[in-house]
Structures are given as C-alpha cells and as structure tokens.
C-alpha cells in the first residue's frame, strides 16, 4: 500500500473511532434516539468508504497479481473471496 | 432509558471503538485487505444491533407517547422520522 | 389503504415486474454483466420505495391503532414486528 | 456465459417476476403490510443472488481478460466499474 493511501485509511479509522466515542457520550446524556441512530448511520457510511478503499487497493494489487500469475487455484480463491465480500457487504 | 439498557448500549459502543482501533493496527501492519474488509463488516453488524436497540427504545417510549398524545402534528413528525430512518438504514 | 395509495403501489409493482422482464431479455442477449447488475440495483431501489410506502401505511394505521388500543400484548407484538422488519431491511 | 449459467439466471429472474406479481395480488387483497414488506425483502434477497452470479461471471471472464490483456486504461476502467458496483450494492 502506498504511504499516502495508508495514511488516508488510518485517518478515516481514527475519525470513526472518535465518532463512536461521541455517540457514547450522546447515549450517556440521553440524546434523542433518532439523533443517535442517524449518527450511527453516518459512521456506517464512513466505514463503507474505508472498505471501498481497501477493495480498490486489493483489486489493483492482490487480484491483479493472482490473475496475471500462473496458479489457477490461487486465482479461483481470490475471485471466490471477492464474491463473498460482495455478498456480505450487501447484507452488512 | 433503563440503566440496564443504557449500560448494554454503552458496552456495545465501547467494544466497537476497540474493534475500530484494532482495525487501525491491522492496516498499519499491512494485514490482508480481505481480512480488514471482513472486520469492517463485523463492526457494521455490531452497529446495526445498537441502532436496533435504540429504535426499540424509541418505539416503546417516544413513539408510543406521541401516538397516545393529542398532538396530531407531533405524531406526524415522529412517524415521518421513523420512515426516514428506515429508508436511510436500508441504504447505509 | 386509500385507493390512491393502493393504485400508486400497484403501479410501482407493475413497473418492477416489467423491469425484471427487461433484465431477462438483457441476459438472453448477453448484455454486459455490469449493465445487468446496475439494472438489478435500480429494481432494488424501486422495491425499497414500495416497502417504505407500505410501512408508512402500517405506521399510520395498524401501529397507531395498536398503540391507542388497550391490549398490551398486541402493542408488543406490533412493535416487535417493526424491529424485525427494520433489522431484516438493513440486511436485505 | 455457459448455457447452464444462463438458464439458471433466467429461471431466477422468471421466479422473481412471478413473485412480484404475487405481491401485487397481496396488495390488491389488502394483505397485512408486514407480510407484504417481508415478501419484498425475500425478492431483494433473490435479486442479490442474481447479481452475485452475474459478478462471478464477470470476474471470471471480462475482469480476467482485461487484467491479462495489455491495455492499462481498459484494466483501470474495469476495476473502477467493480468498485462502483460494490459501493452501489452496499447502498441499494
């Protein structure tokens, strides 16, 4: 992973972590339920962006290498993983 | 909110926060992309449980009170919010 | 349900049905996979709108009546159903 | 696409089409809202399976060919499309 991309992803995760902590404070202070739920939805959107960056990285490196490589079973494994992640993501 | 429910939700959020920090470490140590994405999916499932508990609370208290109350505009507002959260959740 | 709302929902379902048939034709004619997937995503968005209209109807009638009624077990059942639908929707 | 896979996908779409028609009848007969919403959720799960089969096909053919090919811009395009479909799917 390039340093730039790594820094970007780590910053996004730091921001999600702070956001989750902030939601904890909202719950402690008995904030309005709908406001809490909306903040959780915002975190979920932020996490999806992180997943999407990770997958972009994965497609350009691991998947590309596996497909250009000679091992058919490795290629099958890596494509199977992608399908699984796709299915799990559209359910998560 | 009962103390019991509040404690449950706060513990879930603490656990999510630690989980996000753990993913940061995975990214720093250049873990396999698919493993990172799968951990993010696990966090999203945990956050959905928190949302679901908050909504359960909301339905039993705010929504119930608004519907049993006399204000029609307040009832409309609270049902409108529910529909919005439902729509946003199925997209988040 | 008002006639107007019923007609609106039935028209949306008719349109989804035609859309699904159209996707069948795309598959028969070996259309580009990504185009097929994007059409399926469009159908899923259309179906979510139908669900959202049905839930709006449900909240304004069945849920309102149950909460204003005297039966506590009926109220619990109807709120439990809502939470289940919320959880299933954010996974579907 | 192999004939077998094509037949499988076309049968799934036919079944979804019939299912949507069945939901129209439920709405006409004023079935319970929650039952209608649950049937719509079942259709959405069925459609996700179709998307997943299409993507599997896509990864094994178009994506594999593009990555093994010489055109870098074509490779970028096909990976960009995959990321877009991934993002749209986790929102749809």
Short mmCIF file of C-alpha atoms in Angstrom, two decimals:
data_model
loop_
_atom_site.label_atom_id
_atom_site.label_comp_id
_atom_site.label_asym_id
_atom_site.label_seq_id
_atom_site.Cartn_x
_atom_site.Cartn_y
_atom_site.Cartn_z
CA UNK A 1 0.00 0.00 0.00
CA UNK A 2 1.38 3.46 -0.72
CA UNK A 3 2.10 5.59 2.35
CA UNK A 4 -0.44 8.10 1.13
CA UNK A 5 -3.24 5.59 0.96
CA UNK A 6 -2.28 4.07 4.29
CA UNK A 7 -2.32 7.48 5.96
CA UNK A 8 -5.71 8.24 4.41
CA UNK A 9 -7.23 4.99 5.68
CA UNK A 10 -5.71 5.35 9.16
CA UNK A 11 -7.07 8.89 9.43
CA UNK A 12 -10.52 7.71 8.42
CA UNK A 13 -10.41 4.99 11.06
CA UNK A 14 -9.24 7.48 13.73
CA UNK A 15 -12.15 9.71 12.80
CA UNK A 16 -14.61 6.79 13.04
CA UNK A 17 -13.19 5.90 16.45
CA UNK A 18 -13.76 9.46 17.72
CA UNK A 19 -17.24 9.45 16.21
CA UNK A 20 -18.14 6.22 18.06
CA UNK A 21 -16.85 7.76 21.31
CA UNK A 22 -19.02 10.81 20.65
CA UNK A 23 -22.07 8.58 20.23
CA UNK A 24 -21.28 7.02 23.60
CA UNK A 25 -21.47 10.50 25.14
CA UNK A 26 -24.77 11.15 23.38
CA UNK A 27 -26.21 7.95 24.86
CA UNK A 28 -24.90 8.84 28.34
CA UNK A 29 -26.55 12.24 28.10
CA UNK A 30 -29.79 10.63 26.91
CA UNK A 31 -29.80 12.28 23.49
CA UNK A 32 -32.85 11.79 21.27
CA UNK A 33 -32.85 8.20 19.94
CA UNK A 34 -33.30 9.24 16.31
CA UNK A 35 -30.27 11.54 16.53
CA UNK A 36 -28.19 8.64 17.87
CA UNK A 37 -29.40 6.35 15.09
CA UNK A 38 -28.57 8.98 12.47
CA UNK A 39 -25.04 9.32 13.85
CA UNK A 40 -24.63 5.54 13.67
CA UNK A 41 -25.75 5.66 10.04
CA UNK A 42 -23.10 8.32 9.36
CA UNK A 43 -20.44 6.02 10.84
CA UNK A 44 -21.63 3.16 8.68
CA UNK A 45 -21.24 5.31 5.59
CA UNK A 46 -17.72 6.28 6.70
CA UNK A 47 -16.83 2.60 7.23
CA UNK A 48 -18.10 1.76 3.77
CA UNK A 49 -15.70 4.29 2.32
CA UNK A 50 -12.85 2.58 4.15
CA UNK A 51 -13.94 -0.82 2.79
CA UNK A 52 -14.17 0.60 -0.67
CA UNK A 53 -10.59 1.99 -0.49
CA UNK A 54 -9.32 -1.34 0.81
CA UNK A 55 -11.03 -3.17 -2.03
CA UNK A 56 -9.64 -0.78 -4.59
CA UNK A 57 -6.18 -1.50 -3.21
CA UNK A 58 -6.93 -5.23 -3.26
CA UNK A 59 -8.13 -5.24 -6.87
CA UNK A 60 -5.10 -3.31 -8.11
CA UNK A 61 -2.58 -5.50 -6.32
CA UNK A 62 -3.53 -8.92 -4.96
CA UNK A 63 -6.27 -9.60 -7.52
CA UNK A 64 -4.23 -8.29 -10.43
CA UNK A 65 -1.22 -10.36 -9.38
CA UNK A 66 -3.26 -13.50 -8.90
CA UNK A 67 -4.90 -13.17 -12.29
CA UNK A 68 -1.61 -12.44 -14.03
CA UNK A 69 0.06 -15.30 -12.18
CA UNK A 70 0.07 -18.88 -13.26
CA UNK A 71 -1.73 -20.52 -10.34
CA UNK A 72 -5.27 -21.34 -11.29
CA UNK A 73 -6.28 -22.39 -7.79
CA UNK A 74 -4.95 -19.13 -6.37
CA UNK A 75 -6.94 -17.19 -8.94
CA UNK A 76 -10.07 -19.15 -8.04
CA UNK A 77 -9.53 -18.48 -4.36
CA UNK A 78 -9.10 -14.77 -4.79
CA UNK A 79 -12.17 -14.42 -7.02
CA UNK A 80 -14.19 -16.53 -4.58
CA UNK A 81 -13.17 -14.17 -1.75
CA UNK A 82 -14.30 -11.18 -3.77
CA UNK A 83 -17.73 -12.68 -4.37
CA UNK A 84 -18.05 -13.50 -0.66
CA UNK A 85 -17.13 -9.94 0.32
CA UNK A 86 -19.60 -8.60 -2.23
CA UNK A 87 -22.38 -10.78 -0.82
CA UNK A 88 -21.54 -9.96 2.80
CA UNK A 89 -21.32 -6.24 2.06
CA UNK A 90 -24.70 -6.01 0.51
CA UNK A 91 -26.05 -7.63 3.69
CA UNK A 92 -23.99 -5.92 6.36
CA UNK B 1 -33.91 4.53 29.16
CA UNK B 2 -33.43 1.90 31.87
CA UNK B 3 -29.94 1.76 33.37
CA UNK B 4 -29.65 -1.80 32.15
CA UNK B 5 -30.31 -0.89 28.55
CA UNK B 6 -28.05 2.14 28.74
CA UNK B 7 -25.20 0.03 30.12
CA UNK B 8 -25.75 -2.56 27.39
CA UNK B 9 -25.60 0.06 24.65
CA UNK B 10 -22.56 1.81 26.13
CA UNK B 11 -20.72 -1.51 26.36
CA UNK B 12 -21.52 -2.30 22.76
CA UNK B 13 -20.19 1.09 21.68
CA UNK B 14 -17.01 0.62 23.76
CA UNK B 15 -16.49 -2.71 22.06
CA UNK B 16 -16.99 -1.17 18.61
CA UNK B 17 -14.47 1.55 19.49
CA UNK B 18 -11.86 -1.06 20.45
CA UNK B 19 -12.64 -3.03 17.32
CA UNK B 20 -12.06 0.05 15.12
CA UNK B 21 -8.74 0.67 16.89
CA UNK B 22 -7.80 -2.96 16.22
CA UNK B 23 -8.52 -2.50 12.52
CA UNK B 24 -6.20 0.51 12.54
CA UNK B 25 -3.45 -1.77 13.82
CA UNK B 26 -4.24 -4.32 11.12
CA UNK B 27 -3.87 -1.64 8.45
CA UNK B 28 -0.60 -0.40 9.96
CA UNK B 29 0.77 -3.92 9.92
CA UNK B 30 -0.38 -4.35 6.31
CA UNK B 31 -2.85 -7.15 7.02
CA UNK B 32 -4.54 -8.86 4.08
CA UNK B 33 -7.14 -6.47 2.58
CA UNK B 34 -9.95 -9.01 2.65
CA UNK B 35 -9.36 -9.63 6.36
CA UNK B 36 -9.63 -5.90 7.01
CA UNK B 37 -12.83 -5.64 4.99
CA UNK B 38 -14.32 -8.59 6.88
CA UNK B 39 -13.53 -6.92 10.22
CA UNK B 40 -15.22 -3.74 9.00
CA UNK B 41 -18.28 -5.80 8.07
CA UNK B 42 -18.32 -7.24 11.60
CA UNK B 43 -18.31 -3.71 13.04
CA UNK B 44 -21.18 -2.72 10.78
CA UNK B 45 -23.22 -5.66 12.07
CA UNK B 46 -22.43 -4.60 15.66
CA UNK B 47 -23.52 -1.02 14.91
CA UNK B 48 -26.78 -2.28 13.44
CA UNK B 49 -27.52 -4.04 16.71
CA UNK B 50 -27.00 -0.76 18.55
CA UNK B 51 -29.35 1.03 16.14
CA UNK B 52 -31.90 -1.69 16.57
CA UNK B 53 -31.80 -1.36 20.40
CA UNK B 54 -32.12 2.41 20.14
CA UNK B 55 -35.13 2.05 17.85
CA UNK B 56 -36.76 -0.45 20.14
CA UNK B 57 -36.37 2.08 22.97
CA UNK B 58 -37.72 4.82 20.73
CA UNK B 59 -40.79 2.84 19.67
CA UNK B 60 -41.68 1.92 23.24
CA UNK B 61 -41.32 5.44 24.59
CA UNK B 62 -41.26 8.45 22.26
CA UNK B 63 -43.39 6.88 19.52
CA UNK B 64 -45.86 5.37 21.97
CA UNK B 65 -46.21 8.67 23.83
CA UNK B 66 -46.63 10.68 20.65
CA UNK B 67 -49.31 8.33 19.33
CA UNK B 68 -51.16 8.27 22.65
CA UNK B 69 -50.87 12.04 22.96
CA UNK B 70 -53.25 14.55 21.48
CA UNK B 71 -50.94 16.44 19.12
CA UNK B 72 -51.53 15.31 15.56
CA UNK B 73 -48.58 17.28 14.16
CA UNK B 74 -46.25 15.71 16.73
CA UNK B 75 -47.49 12.25 15.77
CA UNK B 76 -46.91 13.03 12.09
CA UNK B 77 -43.41 14.26 12.82
CA UNK B 78 -42.42 11.18 14.77
CA UNK B 79 -43.80 8.78 12.16
CA UNK B 80 -42.06 10.76 9.42
CA UNK B 81 -38.77 10.42 11.29
CA UNK B 82 -39.26 6.66 11.55
CA UNK B 83 -39.79 6.32 7.81
CA UNK B 84 -36.69 8.42 7.13
CA UNK B 85 -34.58 6.27 9.45
CA UNK B 86 -35.97 3.14 7.81
CA UNK B 87 -35.08 4.44 4.36
CA UNK B 88 -31.62 5.61 5.40
CA UNK B 89 -30.90 2.32 7.18
CA UNK B 90 -31.67 0.19 4.24
CA UNK B 91 -29.16 2.29 2.28
CA UNK B 92 -26.42 2.77 4.86
CA UNK C 1 -55.46 1.80 2.39
CA UNK C 2 -56.76 4.69 0.31
CA UNK C 3 -57.48 3.88 -3.34
CA UNK C 4 -54.89 6.43 -4.34
CA UNK C 5 -52.12 4.79 -2.34
CA UNK C 6 -53.15 1.32 -3.50
CA UNK C 7 -53.04 2.42 -7.14
CA UNK C 8 -49.64 4.01 -6.61
CA UNK C 9 -48.21 0.84 -5.07
CA UNK C 10 -49.74 -1.45 -7.71
CA UNK C 11 -48.30 0.73 -10.48
CA UNK C 12 -44.87 0.60 -8.89
CA UNK C 13 -45.07 -3.20 -8.68
CA UNK C 14 -46.19 -3.43 -12.32
CA UNK C 15 -43.23 -1.31 -13.31
CA UNK C 16 -40.85 -3.52 -11.31
CA UNK C 17 -42.32 -6.59 -12.99
CA UNK C 18 -41.69 -5.12 -16.45
CA UNK C 19 -38.20 -4.11 -15.39
CA UNK C 20 -37.39 -7.67 -14.26
CA UNK C 21 -38.66 -8.99 -17.60
CA UNK C 22 -36.41 -6.47 -19.36
CA UNK C 23 -33.42 -7.75 -17.43
CA UNK C 24 -34.27 -11.27 -18.57
CA UNK C 25 -34.05 -10.04 -22.15
CA UNK C 26 -30.70 -8.37 -21.43
CA UNK C 27 -29.35 -11.67 -20.07
CA UNK C 28 -30.67 -13.59 -23.09
CA UNK C 29 -28.95 -11.15 -25.41
CA UNK C 30 -25.73 -11.45 -23.39
CA UNK C 31 -25.64 -7.81 -22.28
CA UNK C 32 -22.58 -6.58 -20.39
CA UNK C 33 -22.65 -8.03 -16.84
CA UNK C 34 -22.14 -4.68 -15.13
CA UNK C 35 -25.12 -3.22 -17.01
CA UNK C 36 -27.28 -6.12 -15.81
CA UNK C 37 -26.10 -5.66 -12.23
CA UNK C 38 -26.85 -1.93 -12.40
CA UNK C 39 -30.38 -2.64 -13.62
CA UNK C 40 -30.88 -5.06 -10.73
CA UNK C 41 -29.72 -2.34 -8.34
CA UNK C 42 -32.30 0.02 -9.85
CA UNK C 43 -35.03 -2.55 -9.20
CA UNK C 44 -33.89 -2.93 -5.62
CA UNK C 45 -34.20 0.81 -5.11
CA UNK C 46 -37.71 0.72 -6.60
CA UNK C 47 -38.68 -2.13 -4.27
CA UNK C 48 -37.40 -0.19 -1.27
CA UNK C 49 -39.73 2.64 -2.18
CA UNK C 50 -42.64 0.20 -2.19
CA UNK C 51 -41.59 -1.13 1.23
CA UNK C 52 -41.32 2.37 2.54
CA UNK C 53 -44.85 3.25 1.36
CA UNK C 54 -46.21 0.06 2.92
CA UNK C 55 -44.51 0.87 6.23
CA UNK C 56 -45.82 4.42 6.18
CA UNK C 57 -49.30 2.99 5.74
CA UNK C 58 -48.65 0.46 8.51
CA UNK C 59 -47.40 3.08 10.99
CA UNK C 60 -50.39 5.35 10.37
CA UNK C 61 -52.96 2.62 10.74
CA UNK C 62 -52.10 -0.73 12.35
CA UNK C 63 -49.35 0.64 14.62
CA UNK C 64 -51.35 3.71 15.62
CA UNK C 65 -54.43 1.61 16.39
CA UNK C 66 -52.44 -0.95 18.38
CA UNK C 67 -50.75 1.74 20.47
CA UNK C 68 -54.00 3.58 21.07
CA UNK C 69 -55.77 0.33 21.91
CA UNK C 70 -55.84 -1.34 25.28
CA UNK C 71 -54.13 -4.63 24.53
CA UNK C 72 -50.56 -4.54 25.76
CA UNK C 73 -49.62 -7.85 24.18
CA UNK C 74 -50.91 -6.64 20.82
CA UNK C 75 -48.84 -3.49 21.15
CA UNK C 76 -45.74 -5.53 22.00
CA UNK C 77 -46.33 -7.78 19.01
CA UNK C 78 -46.67 -4.94 16.57
CA UNK C 79 -43.58 -3.12 17.85
CA UNK C 80 -41.61 -6.39 17.76
CA UNK C 81 -42.62 -6.86 14.12
CA UNK C 82 -41.40 -3.36 13.30
CA UNK C 83 -37.98 -4.01 14.84
CA UNK C 84 -37.73 -7.29 12.92
CA UNK C 85 -38.58 -5.58 9.65
CA UNK C 86 -36.06 -2.84 10.40
CA UNK C 87 -33.34 -5.43 11.08
CA UNK C 88 -34.20 -7.51 8.03
CA UNK C 89 -34.32 -4.43 5.80
CA UNK C 90 -30.91 -3.22 6.73
CA UNK C 91 -29.63 -6.67 5.75
CA UNK C 92 -31.69 -7.40 2.68
CA UNK D 1 -21.76 -17.32 -20.39
CA UNK D 2 -22.32 -21.07 -20.32
CA UNK D 3 -25.82 -22.21 -21.26
CA UNK D 4 -26.19 -23.72 -17.82
CA UNK D 5 -25.46 -20.46 -16.04
CA UNK D 6 -27.67 -18.50 -18.41
CA UNK D 7 -30.57 -20.89 -17.83
CA UNK D 8 -30.05 -20.65 -14.07
CA UNK D 9 -30.12 -16.84 -14.13
CA UNK D 10 -33.13 -16.69 -16.45
CA UNK D 11 -35.05 -19.09 -14.20
CA UNK D 12 -34.24 -16.98 -11.16
CA UNK D 13 -35.48 -13.86 -12.94
CA UNK D 14 -38.69 -15.63 -14.02
CA UNK D 15 -39.26 -16.63 -10.43
CA UNK D 16 -38.70 -13.05 -9.22
CA UNK D 17 -41.16 -11.82 -11.85
CA UNK D 18 -43.84 -14.23 -10.60
CA UNK D 19 -43.07 -13.26 -7.02
CA UNK D 20 -43.56 -9.56 -7.79
CA UNK D 21 -46.88 -10.38 -9.47
CA UNK D 22 -47.89 -12.32 -6.35
CA UNK D 23 -47.13 -9.30 -4.19
CA UNK D 24 -49.38 -7.21 -6.43
CA UNK D 25 -52.20 -9.66 -5.67
CA UNK D 26 -51.45 -9.42 -1.94
CA UNK D 27 -51.72 -5.63 -2.11
CA UNK D 28 -54.98 -5.83 -4.09
CA UNK D 29 -56.43 -8.15 -1.47
CA UNK D 30 -55.24 -5.81 1.31
CA UNK D 31 -52.86 -8.30 2.91
CA UNK D 32 -51.17 -7.33 6.16
CA UNK D 33 -48.50 -4.66 5.45
CA UNK D 34 -45.74 -6.51 7.30
CA UNK D 35 -46.38 -9.64 5.23
CA UNK D 36 -46.06 -7.60 2.05
CA UNK D 37 -42.82 -5.99 3.27
CA UNK D 38 -41.42 -9.43 4.17
CA UNK D 39 -42.21 -10.72 0.67
CA UNK D 40 -40.43 -7.71 -0.83
CA UNK D 41 -37.40 -8.48 1.34
CA UNK D 42 -37.44 -12.05 0.01
CA UNK D 43 -37.38 -10.72 -3.55
CA UNK D 44 -34.47 -8.46 -2.72
CA UNK D 45 -32.51 -11.44 -1.43
CA UNK D 46 -33.30 -13.34 -4.64
CA UNK D 47 -32.13 -10.40 -6.75
CA UNK D 48 -28.88 -10.23 -4.79
CA UNK D 49 -28.22 -13.83 -5.71
CA UNK D 50 -28.69 -12.98 -9.37
CA UNK D 51 -26.27 -10.03 -9.04
CA UNK D 52 -23.79 -12.24 -7.31
CA UNK D 53 -23.92 -14.84 -10.15
CA UNK D 54 -23.51 -12.10 -12.73
CA UNK D 55 -20.49 -10.71 -10.90
CA UNK D 56 -18.95 -14.14 -10.60
CA UNK D 57 -19.31 -14.50 -14.36
CA UNK D 58 -17.88 -11.02 -14.85
CA UNK D 59 -14.83 -11.65 -12.65
CA UNK D 60 -14.01 -14.93 -14.39
CA UNK D 61 -14.31 -13.52 -17.88
CA UNK D 62 -14.28 -9.76 -18.52
CA UNK D 63 -12.15 -8.87 -15.49
CA UNK D 64 -9.74 -11.75 -16.02
CA UNK D 65 -9.34 -10.87 -19.71
CA UNK D 66 -8.85 -7.17 -19.01
CA UNK D 67 -6.19 -7.85 -16.37
CA UNK D 68 -4.39 -10.37 -18.56
CA UNK D 69 -4.61 -8.02 -21.53
CA UNK D 70 -2.18 -5.28 -22.35
CA UNK D 71 -4.40 -2.23 -22.15
CA UNK D 72 -3.82 -0.39 -18.90
CA UNK D 73 -6.69 2.04 -19.41
CA UNK D 74 -9.07 -0.86 -20.04
CA UNK D 75 -7.90 -2.52 -16.83
CA UNK D 76 -8.43 0.71 -14.89
CA UNK D 77 -11.90 1.07 -16.33
CA UNK D 78 -12.97 -2.43 -15.42
CA UNK D 79 -11.62 -2.17 -11.87
CA UNK D 80 -13.29 1.23 -11.46
CA UNK D 81 -16.62 -0.30 -12.52
CA UNK D 82 -16.21 -3.07 -9.94
CA UNK D 83 -15.63 -0.56 -7.14
CA UNK D 84 -18.68 1.42 -8.26
CA UNK D 85 -20.86 -1.69 -8.27
CA UNK D 86 -19.53 -2.65 -4.86
CA UNK D 87 -20.38 0.80 -3.47
CA UNK D 88 -23.80 0.91 -5.08
CA UNK D 89 -24.63 -2.61 -3.88
CA UNK D 90 -23.90 -1.91 -0.29
CA UNK D 91 -26.32 1.03 -0.55
CA UNK D 92 -29.06 -0.44 -2.69
#
